[in-house]
């Protein structure tokens, strides 16, 4: 096992300036609506972690809420730049135009802009005028890169495929977006769990880790019926065409599920994850990865901050990573996946 995590995600803030319908944090069923106070991670804590980890050269990500809202963004990017480490940032794009100069001054490796279809579809999910703001931001960032002769940050677009927008995939990537601006496309299916999965996960967390609180995964509960009208042939055809278009334009395409075959997608939308070709029996994240939430809790899982292995306001990340609670979690996860793992985007990665 590594002495220090190789992949560190900072949730710099819980605050977001949008309320995207499908978001498990701030969407229609979002878990964050019940929060009385929103947390922001102390810049001194972030700087300390980066300095301590410098010799191990981890890969960083900034997460939110909306990461570009973080008031100390320049200080974070400068610290990571000085440590000669790489960082990626996902964003809703509404602040890109304002932050373009900074993002070229201390460039992340990659900026991922969330756009969920052409303007009509995107704004129905993300809010009025969001498409135009994100588009102007991308154009400004691209112009700043050219002005400064910089390849970085690479620019990617992430589309979350939902029952409302799945017919617009081609229209977005092939007709609406200017290919010369982009290095990456990501087509990501809306992740979800059923009530049964949530109940199983809640019992597991209570029995194994003595966690009795309401869990963050609640924001992902959906009924399979909402996906029943998705025409998989239309969906698959569009993804195939986008991949062909991207190849011709030297744009890399990623996303999940990775295996775009009809039977595999039928299993996905029927909550039959155990029958999917991507099925995993083990997760490697607890041996390489941590997320530091906005309240300082350190978790070994992406987005599911239900079990903390320590808090960076109380101990160093090194001590937390090598501590008893982390070791106990690794022992338990070594025996199999958590019930919630199928709703984690990392589940579909190659790590």
Coordinates of C-alpha atoms in Angstrom, one line a residue:
X1 CA 0.0 0.0 0.0
X2 CA 1.2 3.5 -0.7
X3 CA 2.3 5.6 2.2
X4 CA 0.2 8.5 1.0
X5 CA -2.8 8.7 -1.4
X6 CA -2.0 9.0 -5.1
X7 CA -5.3 10.7 -5.8
X8 CA -6.7 13.4 -3.6
X9 CA -10.0 15.2 -4.2
X10 CA -10.8 18.5 -2.3
X11 CA -14.4 19.3 -1.9
X12 CA -13.6 23.0 -1.6
X13 CA -17.2 24.1 -1.1
X14 CA -20.7 22.7 -0.7
X15 CA -22.2 25.9 -2.3
X16 CA -23.5 25.9 -5.8
X17 CA -25.0 28.6 -8.0
X18 CA -27.3 26.1 -9.8
X19 CA -29.9 23.6 -8.9
X20 CA -29.5 21.0 -11.7
X21 CA -32.5 18.7 -11.6
X22 CA -30.7 15.4 -11.5
X23 CA -27.9 16.4 -9.1
X24 CA -27.7 14.3 -6.0
X25 CA -26.5 17.3 -4.0
X26 CA -28.7 20.2 -5.1
X27 CA -31.2 18.6 -7.5
X28 CA -34.9 17.9 -7.1
X29 CA -34.0 15.0 -4.7
X30 CA -30.7 16.5 -3.6
X31 CA -29.3 15.6 -0.2
X32 CA -27.9 19.1 0.5
X33 CA -31.3 20.9 0.7
X34 CA -31.5 19.6 4.3
X35 CA -28.2 21.2 5.3
X36 CA -28.6 24.1 7.7
X37 CA -25.1 25.4 7.2
X38 CA -22.9 25.0 4.2
X39 CA -19.2 24.2 4.6
X40 CA -16.2 25.6 2.9
X41 CA -12.7 24.0 3.2
X42 CA -10.1 26.2 4.9
X43 CA -7.4 27.3 2.4
X44 CA -4.7 26.7 5.0
X45 CA -5.8 23.1 5.3
X46 CA -5.6 22.7 1.5
X47 CA -2.2 24.3 1.3
X48 CA -0.9 22.1 4.1
X49 CA -2.1 18.9 2.4
X50 CA -0.5 19.9 -0.9
X51 CA 2.8 20.7 0.8
X52 CA 2.8 17.5 2.8
X53 CA 2.0 15.4 -0.2
X54 CA 4.4 17.1 -2.7
X55 CA 7.1 14.4 -2.5
X56 CA 4.5 11.7 -3.3
X57 CA 3.2 13.7 -6.4
X58 CA -0.5 12.8 -6.1
X59 CA -3.1 13.8 -8.7
X60 CA -5.6 16.3 -7.4
X61 CA -9.2 17.2 -8.2
X62 CA -11.3 20.1 -7.0
X63 CA -14.9 19.3 -6.4
X64 CA -18.0 21.1 -5.1
X65 CA -20.8 22.3 -5.1
X66 CA -19.3 24.5 -7.8
X67 CA -15.5 24.6 -7.4
X68 CA -15.0 27.9 -9.3
X69 CA -17.0 29.6 -6.5
X70 CA -14.2 29.0 -4.0
X71 CA -12.8 32.3 -3.0
X72 CA -9.2 31.0 -2.7
X73 CA -9.1 29.3 -6.0
X74 CA -6.0 31.1 -7.2
X75 CA -4.1 30.2 -4.1
X76 CA -5.0 26.5 -4.5
X77 CA -4.0 26.4 -8.2
X78 CA -0.8 28.3 -7.4
X79 CA 0.1 25.8 -4.6
X80 CA -0.5 22.8 -6.9
X81 CA 1.4 24.4 -9.7
X82 CA 4.4 25.1 -7.4
X83 CA 4.2 21.4 -6.2
X84 CA 4.5 20.3 -9.9
X85 CA 1.3 18.3 -9.5
X86 CA -1.7 17.8 -11.8
X87 CA -5.3 18.9 -11.1
X88 CA -8.6 18.5 -12.9
X89 CA -11.7 20.6 -12.2
X90 CA -15.3 19.9 -13.1
X91 CA -17.5 23.0 -13.5
X92 CA -21.0 24.0 -14.6
X93 CA -19.2 26.6 -16.7
X94 CA -21.1 29.7 -15.6
X95 CA -18.0 31.3 -14.1
X96 CA -15.5 30.2 -16.8
X97 CA -15.5 33.6 -18.6
X98 CA -14.7 35.4 -15.4
X99 CA -12.0 32.9 -14.4
X100 CA -10.4 32.2 -17.8
X101 CA -7.3 34.4 -17.1
X102 CA -6.6 32.6 -13.9
X103 CA -7.1 29.1 -15.4
X104 CA -4.4 29.8 -17.9
X105 CA -2.1 31.5 -15.5
X106 CA -2.1 28.4 -13.2
X107 CA -3.5 25.9 -15.6
X108 CA -5.2 22.7 -14.4
X109 CA -4.5 19.6 -16.5
X110 CA -8.1 19.5 -17.6
X111 CA -11.4 21.5 -17.2
X112 CA -14.6 19.5 -17.5
X113 CA -17.6 21.7 -18.4
X114 CA -21.1 20.2 -17.8
X115 CA -23.5 20.8 -20.7
X116 CA -26.5 18.5 -20.9
X117 CA -27.5 19.1 -24.5
X118 CA -28.4 22.0 -26.8
X119 CA -29.6 25.2 -25.1
X120 CA -33.3 24.1 -24.7
X121 CA -32.4 20.7 -23.1
X122 CA -29.5 22.0 -21.1
X123 CA -31.3 25.0 -19.6
X124 CA -34.4 22.8 -18.8
X125 CA -32.1 20.8 -16.5
X126 CA -29.6 23.4 -15.3
X127 CA -31.4 26.7 -15.5
X128 CA -32.1 29.7 -17.7
X129 CA -29.2 31.1 -19.7
X130 CA -26.7 28.5 -18.4
X131 CA -25.9 27.2 -21.9
X132 CA -25.0 30.6 -23.1
X133 CA -22.8 31.4 -20.1
X134 CA -21.0 28.1 -20.4
X135 CA -20.5 28.5 -24.1
X136 CA -19.1 32.0 -23.7
X137 CA -16.8 30.8 -21.0
X138 CA -15.4 28.0 -23.1
X139 CA -14.8 30.4 -26.0
X140 CA -13.0 32.8 -23.7
X141 CA -10.9 30.1 -22.1
X142 CA -9.9 28.8 -25.6
X143 CA -9.0 32.3 -26.7
X144 CA -6.8 32.8 -23.6
X145 CA -5.0 29.5 -24.2
X146 CA -4.2 30.6 -27.8
X147 CA -3.1 34.1 -26.6
X148 CA -0.7 32.6 -24.1
X149 CA 0.5 29.8 -26.4
X150 CA -0.7 27.2 -23.8
X151 CA -2.0 23.7 -24.4
X152 CA -3.5 23.6 -20.9
X153 CA -6.0 23.4 -19.5
X154 CA -7.4 20.8 -21.9
X155 CA -11.1 21.4 -22.3
X156 CA -13.7 18.7 -22.0
X157 CA -17.5 18.7 -22.1
X158 CA -19.5 16.3 -19.9
X159 CA -23.1 15.5 -20.8
X160 CA -25.2 13.6 -18.3
X161 CA -27.7 11.5 -20.3
X162 CA -31.3 11.6 -18.8
X163 CA -34.7 10.6 -20.1
X164 CA -35.3 14.2 -21.1
X165 CA -32.2 14.9 -23.2
X166 CA -31.0 11.5 -24.6
X167 CA -32.3 12.3 -28.1
X168 CA -30.0 15.4 -28.3
X169 CA -26.6 13.8 -27.9
X170 CA -25.6 14.2 -31.6
X171 CA -27.1 17.7 -31.8
X172 CA -24.9 18.9 -28.9
X173 CA -21.6 17.3 -29.8
X174 CA -21.7 17.4 -33.6
X175 CA -23.8 20.5 -34.4
X176 CA -23.7 22.9 -31.4
X177 CA -20.1 22.6 -30.1
X178 CA -17.1 24.0 -32.0
X179 CA -14.8 21.0 -32.2
X180 CA -11.6 23.1 -32.3
X181 CA -12.3 24.2 -28.7
X182 CA -12.3 20.7 -27.2
X183 CA -9.8 17.9 -26.3
X184 CA -12.4 15.6 -24.6
X185 CA -16.0 14.5 -24.7
X186 CA -17.6 12.6 -21.9
X187 CA -21.0 11.0 -22.2
X188 CA -22.2 9.9 -18.8
X189 CA -25.5 8.1 -18.0
X190 CA -27.4 9.4 -15.0
X191 CA -26.4 7.3 -12.1
X192 CA -29.1 6.1 -9.6
X193 CA -30.0 3.6 -7.0
X194 CA -33.4 2.1 -6.0
X195 CA -35.0 2.4 -2.6
X196 CA -34.0 -1.3 -2.0
X197 CA -30.4 -0.6 -2.7
X198 CA -30.5 2.4 -0.3
X199 CA -32.1 0.4 2.4
X200 CA -29.5 -2.4 2.0
X201 CA -26.7 0.2 2.1
X202 CA -28.1 1.9 5.2
X203 CA -28.2 -1.5 7.0
X204 CA -24.7 -2.3 5.9
X205 CA -23.3 1.0 7.2
X206 CA -25.1 0.6 10.4
X207 CA -24.0 -3.0 11.0
X208 CA -20.4 -2.6 9.8
X209 CA -19.5 1.0 10.6
X210 CA -22.0 2.0 13.2
X211 CA -23.3 4.8 11.0
X212 CA -26.9 5.7 11.9
X213 CA -27.4 9.0 10.2
X214 CA -29.4 9.7 7.0
X215 CA -27.0 8.9 4.2
X216 CA -25.9 11.1 1.3
X217 CA -26.9 8.4 -1.2
X218 CA -30.6 9.3 -0.6
X219 CA -30.2 12.0 -3.3
X220 CA -29.7 9.2 -5.9
X221 CA -32.9 7.2 -5.3
X222 CA -34.9 6.8 -8.5
X223 CA -37.6 4.5 -9.8
X224 CA -36.6 2.5 -12.9
X225 CA -39.9 3.6 -14.5
X226 CA -38.4 7.0 -15.3
X227 CA -36.1 5.3 -17.8
X228 CA -38.6 3.1 -19.5
X229 CA -39.2 5.3 -22.5
X230 CA -35.6 5.7 -23.5
X231 CA -35.1 4.2 -27.0
X232 CA -31.8 2.3 -26.7
X233 CA -31.3 2.0 -30.4
X234 CA -31.5 5.8 -30.8
X235 CA -29.3 6.3 -27.8
X236 CA -26.6 3.8 -29.0
X237 CA -26.7 5.2 -32.6
X238 CA -26.0 8.7 -31.3
X239 CA -23.1 7.7 -29.1
X240 CA -21.6 5.7 -32.0
X241 CA -21.9 8.7 -34.3
X242 CA -20.3 11.1 -31.8
X243 CA -17.4 8.7 -31.3
X244 CA -16.8 8.6 -35.1
X245 CA -17.0 12.4 -35.3
X246 CA -14.6 12.8 -32.3
X247 CA -12.1 10.5 -33.9
X248 CA -12.1 12.6 -37.1
X249 CA -11.5 15.7 -35.0
X250 CA -8.8 14.3 -32.7
X251 CA -11.1 14.5 -29.7
X252 CA -11.0 11.7 -27.1
X253 CA -14.2 10.2 -25.8
X254 CA -14.9 8.6 -22.5
X255 CA -18.0 8.0 -20.3
X256 CA -20.0 5.4 -18.6
X257 CA -21.3 2.7 -18.9
X258 CA -18.2 1.9 -21.1
X259 CA -19.8 -1.0 -23.0
X260 CA -22.6 0.5 -25.2
X261 CA -24.5 -2.6 -26.1
X262 CA -28.2 -3.0 -25.9
X263 CA -28.4 -5.8 -23.4
X264 CA -25.9 -4.1 -21.2
X265 CA -27.9 -0.9 -21.2
X266 CA -31.1 -2.8 -20.5
X267 CA -29.5 -4.2 -17.4
X268 CA -28.3 -0.7 -16.4
X269 CA -31.8 0.9 -16.7
X270 CA -33.5 -2.1 -15.0
X271 CA -31.3 -1.9 -11.9
X272 CA -29.7 -5.2 -12.8
X273 CA -26.2 -4.0 -12.3
X274 CA -25.0 -7.4 -11.3
X275 CA -25.6 -8.6 -14.9
X276 CA -23.7 -5.8 -16.6
X277 CA -20.4 -6.5 -18.3
X278 CA -18.7 -3.9 -16.2
X279 CA -19.6 -5.7 -13.0
X280 CA -16.8 -5.5 -10.4
X281 CA -16.2 -7.5 -7.3
X282 CA -13.6 -5.3 -5.7
X283 CA -12.8 -1.6 -5.4
X284 CA -9.2 -0.4 -5.3
X285 CA -9.9 3.2 -4.3
X286 CA -9.4 2.8 -0.6
X287 CA -5.7 1.9 -1.3
X288 CA -5.0 4.9 -3.5
X289 CA -7.6 7.6 -3.0
X290 CA -9.3 10.0 -0.6
X291 CA -11.8 12.8 -0.7
X292 CA -11.5 15.6 1.8
X293 CA -15.0 17.0 2.2
X294 CA -15.8 20.7 2.8
X295 CA -16.1 20.0 6.6
X296 CA -12.7 18.3 6.7
X297 CA -13.9 14.7 6.9
X298 CA -11.7 12.4 4.9
X299 CA -13.5 9.6 3.1
X300 CA -12.3 6.7 0.9
X301 CA -15.3 6.9 -1.4
X302 CA -16.2 9.3 -4.2
X303 CA -19.2 11.6 -3.3
X304 CA -20.5 9.2 -0.6
X305 CA -19.2 11.0 2.6
X306 CA -21.0 8.6 5.0
X307 CA -18.0 7.0 6.6
X308 CA -15.1 9.2 7.8
X309 CA -11.7 7.8 8.4
X310 CA -10.6 11.1 10.1
X311 CA -10.8 14.8 9.9
X312 CA -8.0 17.1 8.6
X313 CA -8.8 19.8 11.2
X314 CA -7.8 17.2 13.8
X315 CA -5.0 15.1 12.3
X316 CA -2.7 15.2 9.3
X317 CA -3.8 13.4 6.2
X318 CA -0.7 11.2 6.5
X319 CA -1.8 10.0 9.9
X320 CA -5.4 9.6 8.8
X321 CA -4.4 7.6 5.7
X322 CA -2.3 5.2 7.8
X323 CA -4.7 5.1 10.8
X324 CA -6.9 2.5 12.3
X325 CA -10.2 3.6 10.8
X326 CA -8.7 3.6 7.3
X327 CA -7.3 0.1 7.9
X328 CA -10.6 -1.1 9.1
X329 CA -12.4 0.2 6.1
X330 CA -9.9 -1.5 3.8
X331 CA -10.3 -4.7 5.6
X332 CA -14.1 -4.6 5.2
X333 CA -14.0 -3.5 1.5
X334 CA -11.5 -6.2 0.7
X335 CA -14.3 -8.7 1.2
X336 CA -16.5 -7.1 -1.5
X337 CA -18.1 -4.0 -2.8
X338 CA -20.4 -1.7 -0.9
X339 CA -24.1 -1.9 -1.9
X340 CA -23.8 1.7 -3.1
X341 CA -20.8 1.2 -5.4
X342 CA -22.9 0.8 -8.6
X343 CA -23.9 4.5 -8.3
X344 CA -20.3 5.7 -8.2
X345 CA -18.7 7.1 -11.4
X346 CA -15.4 5.6 -10.3
X347 CA -17.0 2.1 -10.5
X348 CA -16.9 2.4 -14.3
X349 CA -13.2 3.5 -14.5
X350 CA -10.3 1.2 -15.0
X351 CA -8.7 1.7 -11.6

